[in-house]
Amino acid sequence: MDQAKIDAFKTELDEQGFTHATRSWEPGYQMDEHSHDFNVRGMILSGRFTITTDQGSRTYEEGQIFSMTTGCPHSEEAGPDGVSFLVGRKD
């Protein structure tokens, strides 16, 4: 993953008022349906990450950005090689 792209995304998160951290999940990790009381924006650093909502499932890969609005019910799953992602949170 290109460090300049990661740094640019961090700057964007900062400018939009998001706090951020890096997370990693083991291969096949799953989180059942839930929602957040905050907005989320994230960038996949390695691996794959699938988000499922009532609109269907979408898988994100390295370099792709995902977002989730406050209160949106969804489930999450790491790919077969796990996933590492930079995630921003905005209350």
Short mmCIF file of N, CA and C in Angstrom, two decimals:
data_model
loop_
_atom_site.label_atom_id
_atom_site.label_comp_id
_atom_site.label_asym_id
_atom_site.label_seq_id
_atom_site.Cartn_x
_atom_site.Cartn_y
_atom_site.Cartn_z
N MET A 1 0.86 -1.18 0.00
CA MET A 1 0.00 0.00 0.00
C MET A 1 0.90 1.24 0.00
N ASP A 2 0.59 2.16 -0.84
CA ASP A 2 1.36 3.39 -1.02
C ASP A 2 1.20 4.31 0.20
N GLN A 3 2.31 4.61 0.87
CA GLN A 3 2.27 5.43 2.09
C GLN A 3 1.72 6.83 1.81
N ALA A 4 2.00 7.39 0.65
CA ALA A 4 1.48 8.72 0.32
C ALA A 4 -0.05 8.71 0.26
N LYS A 5 -0.63 7.63 -0.26
CA LYS A 5 -2.09 7.52 -0.32
C LYS A 5 -2.67 7.39 1.09
N ILE A 6 -2.00 6.64 1.95
CA ILE A 6 -2.44 6.49 3.34
C ILE A 6 -2.39 7.84 4.05
N ASP A 7 -1.28 8.55 3.88
CA ASP A 7 -1.12 9.86 4.53
C ASP A 7 -2.17 10.85 4.04
N ALA A 8 -2.47 10.82 2.74
CA ALA A 8 -3.49 11.72 2.19
C ALA A 8 -4.87 11.40 2.78
N PHE A 9 -5.16 10.11 2.97
CA PHE A 9 -6.44 9.72 3.56
C PHE A 9 -6.50 10.17 5.03
N LYS A 10 -5.40 10.01 5.76
CA LYS A 10 -5.37 10.48 7.15
C LYS A 10 -5.63 11.98 7.22
N THR A 11 -5.01 12.74 6.32
CA THR A 11 -5.22 14.19 6.29
C THR A 11 -6.68 14.52 6.01
N GLU A 12 -7.27 13.79 5.07
CA GLU A 12 -8.68 13.99 4.74
C GLU A 12 -9.56 13.70 5.97
N LEU A 13 -9.28 12.61 6.67
CA LEU A 13 -10.04 12.29 7.89
C LEU A 13 -9.90 13.40 8.92
N ASP A 14 -8.67 13.86 9.13
CA ASP A 14 -8.43 14.95 10.09
C ASP A 14 -9.23 16.20 9.72
N GLU A 15 -9.18 16.57 8.45
CA GLU A 15 -9.88 17.77 7.98
C GLU A 15 -11.39 17.66 8.14
N GLN A 16 -11.91 16.43 8.08
CA GLN A 16 -13.35 16.22 8.20
C GLN A 16 -13.79 15.94 9.64
N GLY A 17 -12.84 15.99 10.59
CA GLY A 17 -13.18 15.82 12.00
C GLY A 17 -13.26 14.39 12.49
N PHE A 18 -12.68 13.45 11.75
CA PHE A 18 -12.66 12.04 12.17
C PHE A 18 -11.43 11.77 13.04
N THR A 19 -11.60 10.96 14.08
CA THR A 19 -10.44 10.38 14.76
C THR A 19 -10.15 9.08 14.02
N HIS A 20 -8.91 8.60 14.06
CA HIS A 20 -8.61 7.39 13.29
C HIS A 20 -7.59 6.50 13.97
N ALA A 21 -7.62 5.23 13.57
CA ALA A 21 -6.72 4.21 14.10
C ALA A 21 -6.61 3.10 13.06
N THR A 22 -5.59 2.27 13.20
CA THR A 22 -5.41 1.12 12.32
C THR A 22 -5.90 -0.12 13.06
N ARG A 23 -6.65 -0.94 12.36
CA ARG A 23 -7.19 -2.19 12.91
C ARG A 23 -6.79 -3.35 12.00
N SER A 24 -6.65 -4.53 12.59
CA SER A 24 -6.38 -5.75 11.82
C SER A 24 -7.26 -6.86 12.36
N TRP A 25 -7.82 -7.64 11.46
CA TRP A 25 -8.65 -8.78 11.83
C TRP A 25 -8.07 -10.04 11.21
N GLU A 26 -8.18 -11.12 11.92
CA GLU A 26 -7.70 -12.43 11.47
C GLU A 26 -8.54 -12.93 10.29
N PRO A 27 -8.01 -13.86 9.50
CA PRO A 27 -8.76 -14.43 8.39
C PRO A 27 -10.14 -14.96 8.83
N GLY A 28 -11.16 -14.58 8.07
CA GLY A 28 -12.50 -15.07 8.32
C GLY A 28 -13.22 -14.46 9.51
N TYR A 29 -12.61 -13.49 10.21
CA TYR A 29 -13.28 -12.85 11.36
C TYR A 29 -14.62 -12.29 10.91
N GLN A 30 -15.66 -12.52 11.73
CA GLN A 30 -16.99 -12.03 11.41
C GLN A 30 -17.58 -11.28 12.58
N MET A 31 -18.33 -10.23 12.27
CA MET A 31 -19.07 -9.50 13.29
C MET A 31 -20.53 -9.49 12.84
N ASP A 32 -21.41 -10.02 13.68
CA ASP A 32 -22.83 -10.09 13.36
C ASP A 32 -23.41 -8.69 13.18
N GLU A 33 -24.65 -8.66 12.68
CA GLU A 33 -25.29 -7.38 12.42
C GLU A 33 -25.30 -6.48 13.65
N HIS A 34 -24.96 -5.23 13.40
CA HIS A 34 -24.91 -4.21 14.45
C HIS A 34 -24.97 -2.85 13.75
N SER A 35 -24.98 -1.80 14.52
CA SER A 35 -24.88 -0.45 13.97
C SER A 35 -24.00 0.37 14.90
N HIS A 36 -23.58 1.51 14.42
CA HIS A 36 -22.71 2.39 15.21
C HIS A 36 -23.45 3.70 15.49
N ASP A 37 -23.10 4.34 16.60
CA ASP A 37 -23.68 5.65 16.91
C ASP A 37 -22.71 6.75 16.46
N PHE A 38 -21.98 6.48 15.38
CA PHE A 38 -21.03 7.42 14.79
C PHE A 38 -20.87 7.07 13.31
N ASN A 39 -20.39 8.03 12.52
CA ASN A 39 -20.06 7.79 11.12
C ASN A 39 -18.69 7.14 11.02
N VAL A 40 -18.51 6.31 10.00
CA VAL A 40 -17.25 5.59 9.78
C VAL A 40 -16.77 5.83 8.36
N ARG A 41 -15.47 6.04 8.20
CA ARG A 41 -14.80 6.03 6.89
C ARG A 41 -13.54 5.24 7.06
N GLY A 42 -13.23 4.36 6.13
CA GLY A 42 -12.04 3.55 6.26
C GLY A 42 -11.38 3.27 4.92
N MET A 43 -10.10 2.91 4.99
CA MET A 43 -9.33 2.53 3.81
C MET A 43 -8.69 1.17 4.07
N ILE A 44 -8.84 0.25 3.13
CA ILE A 44 -8.24 -1.07 3.26
C ILE A 44 -6.74 -0.96 2.97
N LEU A 45 -5.92 -1.41 3.93
CA LEU A 45 -4.47 -1.39 3.78
C LEU A 45 -3.95 -2.69 3.19
N SER A 46 -4.59 -3.80 3.54
CA SER A 46 -4.26 -5.11 2.97
C SER A 46 -5.42 -6.05 3.22
N GLY A 47 -5.53 -7.08 2.39
CA GLY A 47 -6.59 -8.06 2.54
C GLY A 47 -7.90 -7.59 1.96
N ARG A 48 -8.99 -8.23 2.41
CA ARG A 48 -10.33 -7.92 1.94
C ARG A 48 -11.28 -7.78 3.12
N PHE A 49 -12.33 -6.97 2.93
CA PHE A 49 -13.29 -6.65 3.97
C PHE A 49 -14.67 -6.56 3.32
N THR A 50 -15.63 -7.33 3.82
CA THR A 50 -16.98 -7.32 3.26
C THR A 50 -17.95 -6.72 4.26
N ILE A 51 -18.75 -5.79 3.78
CA ILE A 51 -19.83 -5.18 4.56
C ILE A 51 -21.15 -5.59 3.92
N THR A 52 -22.08 -6.08 4.76
CA THR A 52 -23.39 -6.48 4.28
C THR A 52 -24.45 -5.62 4.96
N THR A 53 -25.30 -4.98 4.15
CA THR A 53 -26.43 -4.20 4.63
C THR A 53 -27.69 -4.75 3.98
N ASP A 54 -28.82 -4.11 4.24
CA ASP A 54 -30.05 -4.55 3.59
C ASP A 54 -30.00 -4.28 2.08
N GLN A 55 -29.01 -3.54 1.62
CA GLN A 55 -28.82 -3.26 0.19
C GLN A 55 -27.96 -4.33 -0.49
N GLY A 56 -27.40 -5.27 0.30
CA GLY A 56 -26.55 -6.31 -0.25
C GLY A 56 -25.15 -6.26 0.34
N SER A 57 -24.25 -7.05 -0.24
CA SER A 57 -22.87 -7.14 0.25
C SER A 57 -21.93 -6.45 -0.72
N ARG A 58 -20.88 -5.85 -0.16
CA ARG A 58 -19.83 -5.25 -0.97
C ARG A 58 -18.49 -5.59 -0.34
N THR A 59 -17.57 -6.07 -1.17
CA THR A 59 -16.23 -6.40 -0.70
C THR A 59 -15.25 -5.32 -1.15
N TYR A 60 -14.42 -4.88 -0.21
CA TYR A 60 -13.42 -3.85 -0.45
C TYR A 60 -12.04 -4.48 -0.38
N GLU A 61 -11.14 -4.01 -1.25
CA GLU A 61 -9.78 -4.52 -1.31
C GLU A 61 -8.78 -3.38 -1.11
N GLU A 62 -7.51 -3.73 -1.08
CA GLU A 62 -6.45 -2.78 -0.80
C GLU A 62 -6.61 -1.48 -1.59
N GLY A 63 -6.56 -0.36 -0.84
CA GLY A 63 -6.65 0.96 -1.43
C GLY A 63 -8.06 1.50 -1.56
N GLN A 64 -9.06 0.65 -1.41
CA GLN A 64 -10.44 1.11 -1.53
C GLN A 64 -10.93 1.72 -0.22
N ILE A 65 -11.84 2.66 -0.35
CA ILE A 65 -12.40 3.38 0.80
C ILE A 65 -13.86 2.96 0.99
N PHE A 66 -14.23 2.74 2.24
CA PHE A 66 -15.62 2.41 2.58
C PHE A 66 -16.14 3.43 3.57
N SER A 67 -17.46 3.52 3.66
CA SER A 67 -18.07 4.42 4.65
C SER A 67 -19.36 3.81 5.16
N MET A 68 -19.76 4.24 6.32
CA MET A 68 -20.98 3.75 6.96
C MET A 68 -21.56 4.91 7.76
N THR A 69 -22.84 5.18 7.56
CA THR A 69 -23.48 6.27 8.28
C THR A 69 -23.98 5.81 9.64
N THR A 70 -24.11 6.74 10.53
CA THR A 70 -24.64 6.48 11.87
C THR A 70 -25.94 5.70 11.78
N GLY A 71 -26.03 4.62 12.56
CA GLY A 71 -27.28 3.87 12.68
C GLY A 71 -27.56 2.86 11.59
N CYS A 72 -26.70 2.71 10.60
CA CYS A 72 -26.95 1.77 9.50
C CYS A 72 -26.65 0.34 9.96
N PRO A 73 -27.68 -0.54 10.02
CA PRO A 73 -27.43 -1.94 10.40
C PRO A 73 -26.57 -2.64 9.34
N HIS A 74 -25.56 -3.36 9.80
CA HIS A 74 -24.66 -4.05 8.88
C HIS A 74 -23.90 -5.15 9.62
N SER A 75 -23.36 -6.08 8.84
CA SER A 75 -22.43 -7.07 9.38
C SER A 75 -21.11 -6.89 8.64
N GLU A 76 -20.03 -7.44 9.21
CA GLU A 76 -18.69 -7.25 8.67
C GLU A 76 -17.96 -8.59 8.66
N GLU A 77 -17.09 -8.78 7.66
CA GLU A 77 -16.32 -10.01 7.58
C GLU A 77 -14.97 -9.76 6.93
N ALA A 78 -13.92 -10.28 7.56
CA ALA A 78 -12.58 -10.22 6.98
C ALA A 78 -12.45 -11.31 5.93
N GLY A 79 -11.61 -11.07 4.94
CA GLY A 79 -11.39 -12.05 3.88
C GLY A 79 -10.54 -13.22 4.33
N PRO A 80 -10.25 -14.14 3.41
CA PRO A 80 -9.52 -15.37 3.74
C PRO A 80 -8.07 -15.12 4.18
N ASP A 81 -7.53 -13.95 3.88
CA ASP A 81 -6.18 -13.60 4.32
C ASP A 81 -6.20 -12.58 5.44
N GLY A 82 -7.39 -12.32 6.00
CA GLY A 82 -7.52 -11.28 7.02
C GLY A 82 -7.63 -9.91 6.37
N VAL A 83 -7.61 -8.89 7.20
CA VAL A 83 -7.70 -7.52 6.69
C VAL A 83 -7.02 -6.58 7.67
N SER A 84 -6.41 -5.57 7.12
CA SER A 84 -5.87 -4.46 7.91
C SER A 84 -6.45 -3.19 7.29
N PHE A 85 -6.94 -2.28 8.15
CA PHE A 85 -7.56 -1.09 7.61
C PHE A 85 -7.35 0.10 8.53
N LEU A 86 -7.32 1.26 7.92
CA LEU A 86 -7.28 2.53 8.63
C LEU A 86 -8.72 2.98 8.72
N VAL A 87 -9.20 3.18 9.93
CA VAL A 87 -10.62 3.52 10.10
C VAL A 87 -10.76 4.82 10.87
N GLY A 88 -11.67 5.66 10.37
CA GLY A 88 -11.98 6.93 11.01
C GLY A 88 -13.38 6.89 11.61
N ARG A 89 -13.51 7.59 12.73
CA ARG A 89 -14.78 7.64 13.46
C ARG A 89 -15.11 9.11 13.71
N LYS A 90 -16.37 9.47 13.46
CA LYS A 90 -16.82 10.85 13.70
C LYS A 90 -18.14 10.79 14.45
N ASP A 91 -18.14 11.28 15.67
CA ASP A 91 -19.36 11.28 16.50
C ASP A 91 -20.34 12.33 16.04
#
